Every structure is written in structure tokens, then in C-alpha cells.
PDB file of C-alpha atoms in Angstrom:
ATOM      1  CA  MET V  29       5.489 -37.516 -48.276  1.00 48.00           C
ATOM      2  CA  ASN V  30       2.119 -39.296 -49.760  1.00 57.00           C
ATOM      3  CA  ALA V  31       1.478 -35.985 -51.708  1.00 55.00           C
ATOM      4  CA  THR V  32       4.764 -36.139 -53.317  1.00 60.00           C
ATOM      5  CA  ASN V  33       4.407 -39.930 -54.311  1.00 62.00           C
ATOM      6  CA  ARG V  34       0.881 -39.110 -55.681  1.00 64.00           C
ATOM      7  CA  SER V  35       2.254 -36.117 -57.814  1.00 63.00           C
ATOM      8  CA  GLU V  36       4.997 -38.223 -59.045  1.00 66.00           C
ATOM      9  CA  GLN V  37       2.528 -40.964 -60.002  1.00 69.00           C
ATOM     10  CA  VAL V  38       0.395 -38.458 -61.873  1.00 64.00           C
ATOM     11  CA  GLU V  39       3.340 -37.049 -63.565  1.00 70.00           C
ATOM     12  CA  THR V  40       4.459 -40.665 -64.552  1.00 71.00           C
ATOM     13  CA  GLU V  41       0.826 -41.400 -65.923  1.00 73.00           C
ATOM     14  CA  VAL V  42       0.675 -38.228 -67.866  1.00 69.00           C
ATOM     15  CA  GLU V  43       4.114 -39.008 -69.495  1.00 74.00           C
ATOM     16  CA  GLU V  44       2.957 -42.409 -70.410  1.00 76.00           C
ATOM     17  CA  THR V  45      -0.002 -41.125 -72.029  1.00 78.00           C
ATOM     18  CA  GLU V  46       2.027 -38.693 -73.994  1.00 78.00           C
ATOM     19  CA  VAL V  47       4.264 -41.367 -75.099  1.00 75.00           C
ATOM     20  CA  ASP V  48       1.307 -43.629 -76.134  1.00 78.00           C
ATOM     21  CA  ASN V  49      -0.139 -40.748 -77.987  1.00 79.00           C
ATOM     22  CA  ASN V  50       3.105 -40.132 -79.885  1.00 79.00           C
ATOM     23  CA  LEU V  51       3.460 -43.873 -80.874  1.00 79.00           C
ATOM     24  CA  ALA V  52      -0.225 -43.789 -81.996  1.00 80.00           C
ATOM     25  CA  ALA V  53       0.584 -40.850 -84.219  1.00 79.00           C
ATOM     26  CA  VAL V  54       3.959 -42.468 -85.617  1.00 79.00           C
ATOM     27  CA  SER V  55       2.033 -45.589 -86.336  1.00 80.00           C
ATOM     28  CA  ASP V  56      -0.650 -43.710 -88.297  1.00 79.00           C
ATOM     29  CA  VAL V  57       2.138 -42.042 -90.326  1.00 78.00           C
ATOM     30  CA  GLU V  58       3.935 -45.133 -91.024  1.00 80.00           C
ATOM     31  CA  ALA V  59       0.541 -46.806 -92.186  1.00 79.00           C
ATOM     32  CA  GLY V  60       0.047 -43.867 -94.556  1.00 77.00           C
ATOM     33  CA  ILE V  61       3.350 -44.165 -95.960  1.00 76.00           C
ATOM     34  CA  ARG V  62       3.149 -47.981 -96.533  1.00 76.00           C
ATOM     35  CA  GLU V  63      -0.433 -47.476 -98.205  1.00 77.00           C
ATOM     36  CA  PHE V  64       1.018 -44.996-100.475  1.00 74.00           C
ATOM     37  CA  VAL V  65       3.855 -47.048-101.404  1.00 72.00           C
ATOM     38  CA  ARG V  66       1.746 -50.235-101.877  1.00 73.00           C
ATOM     39  CA  ASN V  67      -0.593 -48.286-104.153  1.00 72.00           C
ATOM     40  CA  ASP V  68       2.498 -47.088-106.109  1.00 65.00           C
ATOM     41  CA  ILE V  69       3.884 -50.327-106.594  1.00 65.00           C
ATOM     42  CA  ALA V  70       0.406 -51.697-107.444  1.00 60.00           C
ATOM     43  CA  TYR V  71       0.181 -49.267-110.076  1.00 56.00           C
ATOM     44  CA  LEU V  72       3.454 -50.112-111.635  1.00 56.00           C
ATOM     45  CA  ARG V  73       2.906 -53.710-111.558  1.00 60.00           C
ATOM     46  CA  ARG V  74      -0.407 -53.598-113.567  1.00 59.00           C
ATOM     47  CA  SER V  75      -0.251 -54.834-117.152  1.00 54.00           C
ATOM     48  CA  PRO V  76      -0.587 -51.980-119.679  1.00 54.00           C
ATOM     49  CA  GLN V  77      -3.962 -51.823-120.988  1.00 56.00           C
ATOM     50  CA  PRO V  78      -4.370 -52.506-124.715  1.00 52.00           C
ATOM     51  CA  GLN V  79      -5.077 -49.421-126.717  1.00 54.00           C
ATOM     52  CA  VAL V  80      -8.217 -49.728-128.730  1.00 50.00           C
ATOM     53  CA  ASN V  81      -8.688 -47.928-131.914  1.00 51.00           C
ATOM     54  CA  THR V  82      -5.098 -46.823-132.520  1.00 56.00           C
ATOM     55  CA  GLU V  83      -3.188 -47.136-135.674  1.00 58.00           C
ATOM     56  CA  PRO V  84      -0.100 -49.472-135.326  1.00 58.00           C
ATOM     57  CA  LEU V  85       3.081 -47.788-134.431  1.00 56.00           C
ATOM     58  CA  GLU V  86       6.066 -47.756-136.721  1.00 67.00           C
ATOM     59  CA  PRO V  87       8.717 -50.379-135.573  1.00 67.00           C
ATOM     60  CA  ASN V  88      11.152 -47.649-134.572  1.00 73.00           C
ATOM     61  CA  THR V  89       8.455 -45.909-132.563  1.00 76.00           C
ATOM     62  CA  GLU V  90       7.127 -48.974-130.836  1.00 75.00           C
ATOM     63  CA  ALA V  91      10.904 -49.962-129.804  1.00 76.00           C
ATOM     64  CA  THR V  92      11.347 -46.368-128.305  1.00 78.00           C
ATOM     65  CA  VAL V  93       8.150 -46.569-126.544  1.00 76.00           C
ATOM     66  CA  ASN V  94       9.138 -50.075-125.057  1.00 77.00           C
ATOM     67  CA  ASN V  95      12.597 -48.670-124.113  1.00 79.00           C
ATOM     68  CA  VAL V  96      11.237 -45.542-122.355  1.00 77.00           C
ATOM     69  CA  ASN V  97       8.561 -47.811-120.517  1.00 78.00           C
ATOM     70  CA  SER V  98      11.438 -50.130-119.458  1.00 79.00           C
ATOM     71  CA  LEU V  99      13.477 -47.189-118.222  1.00 77.00           C
ATOM     72  CA  ILE V 100      10.745 -45.833-116.203  1.00 79.00           C
ATOM     73  CA  GLN V 101       9.964 -48.992-114.455  1.00 78.00           C
ATOM     74  CA  ARG V 102      13.812 -49.440-113.708  1.00 76.00           C
ATOM     75  CA  VAL V 103      14.054 -45.920-112.285  1.00 75.00           C
ATOM     76  CA  ALA V 104      10.768 -46.233-110.336  1.00 77.00           C
ATOM     77  CA  GLY V 105      11.688 -49.664-109.211  1.00 77.00           C
ATOM     78  CA  THR V 106      14.805 -48.359-107.752  1.00 78.00           C
ATOM     79  CA  SER V 107      13.259 -45.499-106.073  1.00 81.00           C
ATOM     80  CA  LEU V 108      10.635 -47.718-104.501  1.00 84.00           C
ATOM     81  CA  ALA V 109      13.327 -50.131-103.369  1.00 83.00           C
ATOM     82  CA  GLU V 110      15.076 -46.976-101.556  1.00 87.00           C
ATOM     83  CA  ILE V 111      11.917 -45.935-100.114  1.00 89.00           C
ATOM     84  CA  GLU V 112      11.150 -49.369 -98.739  1.00 89.00           C
ATOM     85  CA  LYS V 113      14.690 -49.511 -97.281  1.00 91.00           C
ATOM     86  CA  LEU V 114      14.169 -46.162 -95.744  1.00 93.00           C
ATOM     87  CA  ILE V 115      10.916 -47.200 -94.207  1.00 93.00           C
ATOM     88  CA  SER V 116      12.767 -50.237 -92.823  1.00 93.00           C
ATOM     89  CA  GLU V 117      15.375 -48.235 -91.273  1.00 94.00           C
ATOM     90  CA  LEU V 118      12.975 -45.734 -89.785  1.00 95.00           C
ATOM     91  CA  GLU V 119      11.045 -48.700 -88.146  1.00 95.00           C
ATOM     92  CA  SER V 120      14.186 -50.005 -86.744  1.00 95.00           C
ATOM     93  CA  LEU V 121      15.058 -46.473 -85.413  1.00 95.00           C
ATOM     94  CA  ARG V 122      11.649 -46.287 -83.986  1.00 95.00           C
ATOM     95  CA  ASP V 123      12.110 -49.409 -82.118  1.00 95.00           C
ATOM     96  CA  LEU V 124      15.501 -48.597 -80.871  1.00 96.00           C
ATOM     97  CA  LEU V 125      14.301 -45.053 -79.614  1.00 96.00           C
ATOM     98  CA  HIS V 126      11.228 -46.833 -77.832  1.00 95.00           C
ATOM     99  CA  ALA V 127      13.745 -49.292 -76.037  1.00 96.00           C
ATOM    100  CA  GLU V 128      16.021 -46.475 -75.095  1.00 96.00           C
ATOM    101  CA  GLY V 129      13.017 -44.348 -73.730  1.00 95.00           C
ATOM    102  CA  GLN V 130      11.979 -47.330 -71.430  1.00 95.00           C
ATOM    103  CA  ARG V 131      15.409 -47.716 -70.453  1.00 96.00           C
ATOM    104  CA  VAL V 132      15.676 -44.059 -69.540  1.00 96.00           C
ATOM    105  CA  GLN V 133      12.502 -44.298 -67.671  1.00 95.00           C
ATOM    106  CA  ARG V 134      13.903 -47.147 -65.736  1.00 95.00           C
ATOM    107  CA  GLU V 135      16.941 -45.325 -64.844  1.00 96.00           C
ATOM    108  CA  ILE V 136      14.966 -42.180 -63.574  1.00 96.00           C
ATOM    109  CA  SER V 137      12.699 -44.618 -61.588  1.00 95.00           C
ATOM    110  CA  GLY V 138      15.804 -46.064 -59.868  1.00 95.00           C
ATOM    111  CA  TYR V 139      17.468 -42.766 -59.362  1.00 96.00           C
ATOM    112  CA  ALA V 140      14.161 -41.617 -57.642  1.00 95.00           C
ATOM    113  CA  GLN V 141      14.093 -44.502 -55.312  1.00 96.00           C
ATOM    114  CA  LEU V 142      17.726 -44.057 -54.576  1.00 96.00           C
ATOM    115  CA  SER V 143      17.124 -40.385 -53.783  1.00 96.00           C
ATOM    116  CA  GLN V 144      14.216 -41.138 -51.483  1.00 96.00           C
ATOM    117  CA  ALA V 145      16.221 -43.624 -49.542  1.00 96.00           C
ATOM    118  CA  ALA V 146      19.287 -41.184 -49.457  1.00 97.00           C
ATOM    119  CA  MET V 147      16.751 -38.490 -47.916  1.00 97.00           C
ATOM    120  CA  LYS V 148      15.341 -41.006 -45.232  1.00 96.00           C
ATOM    121  CA  SER V 149      18.673 -41.932 -44.344  1.00 97.00           C
ATOM    122  CA  THR V 150      19.787 -38.301 -44.005  1.00 97.00           C
ATOM    123  CA  ARG V 151      16.690 -37.568 -41.757  1.00 96.00           C
ATOM    124  CA  MET V 152      17.596 -40.665 -39.458  1.00 96.00           C
ATOM    125  CA  ILE V 153      21.013 -39.295 -39.118  1.00 96.00           C
ATOM    126  CA  ALA V 154      19.875 -35.832 -38.450  1.00 96.00           C
ATOM    127  CA  ASP V 155      17.310 -37.108 -35.904  1.00 95.00           C
ATOM    128  CA  ASN V 156      19.808 -39.205 -34.073  1.00 95.00           C
ATOM    129  CA  VAL V 157      22.398 -36.372 -33.900  1.00 95.00           C
ATOM    130  CA  THR V 158      19.791 -34.129 -32.630  1.00 94.00           C
ATOM    131  CA  GLN V 159      18.870 -36.665 -29.814  1.00 93.00           C
ATOM    132  CA  TRP V 160      22.654 -37.003 -29.128  1.00 93.00           C
ATOM    133  CA  LYS V 161      23.173 -33.341 -28.858  1.00 92.00           C
ATOM    134  CA  ARG V 162      20.181 -32.980 -26.513  1.00 91.00           C
ATOM    135  CA  ALA V 163      21.455 -35.815 -24.361  1.00 89.00           C
ATOM    136  CA  ALA V 164      24.998 -34.269 -24.258  1.00 88.00           C
ATOM    137  CA  ASP V 165      23.657 -30.858 -23.341  1.00 87.00           C
ATOM    138  CA  GLY V 166      21.423 -32.521 -20.610  1.00 85.00           C
ATOM    139  CA  LEU V 167      24.696 -34.265 -19.124  1.00 84.00           C
ATOM    140  CA  ARG V 168      26.292 -30.771 -19.122  1.00 84.00           C
ATOM    141  CA  ASN V 169      23.520 -29.167 -17.420  1.00 82.00           C
ATOM    142  CA  SER V 170      23.212 -31.714 -14.763  1.00 71.00           C
TER     143      SER V 170
END
């Protein structure tokens, strides 16, 4: 019985270590994504550097360049907002999965305890029935 408890404890420790390793890997990936997005946003927020030694652009060309820059910033801003929203959703899903994993572990633990109690009760009943049978056989033989 002690060997069974010890093996279950070792299995539980191994599972907890695997869960911790998985959470660490997920956190590393999330940190990488956040850093990538921050760098990308920082790049977009920088003010354009003045160009040195360039000839002045024609008014039409300058307006076109400004329109293109504005369009690129709007498109990139929308994409970045969607990426941030996706990251937020993934973080909330990770938290939900973590909570559900803990709940499942508690349920399994409760089931294991209930199963052990049922086995002990069954053994006690079987032992009592065996004793009653021996007593009945002894009375018949007397």
C-alpha cells in the first residue's frame, strides 16, 4: 500500500514538473511575441528622419508620399491592434486552461481518495463475510 502511494506521489510530482516546464515555455513564447510587437510599434512611432541632401519634392509628389505614409500607418496600426487583441485573448485562454487543469487535478485527486476508501471498505466487508462464513462452518461442524 505504501509503494502504491509512493508511486502515485512520484507520478504527481512528474506531472507537476511537466506542467511547470510547459508554462515556462509558454511564458517564453509570449515574452518573445510581446517584445516583437513592442519593437514593431516603437519603429512606427519614431518620427521620420529628415532627409539630408535631397532636392525638394514637387507638391503633388509630396502629397502622394504623405498619403502613402498615412495609409501605411493606419494599416499597420490596425494590424498591431488586432495582434494585441489576439495576444490578450491568448493570455486569457492560457489562464482559463491553467485553472481548468488545476480543477481536473483536484477532481482526479478526489476520485483517487474515493477509490481508496471504497477499496478499504470492500476489503473490510470481504474480511467480515469470511469470518462469518468460518463461524457458520464451525457451528455446522460442531
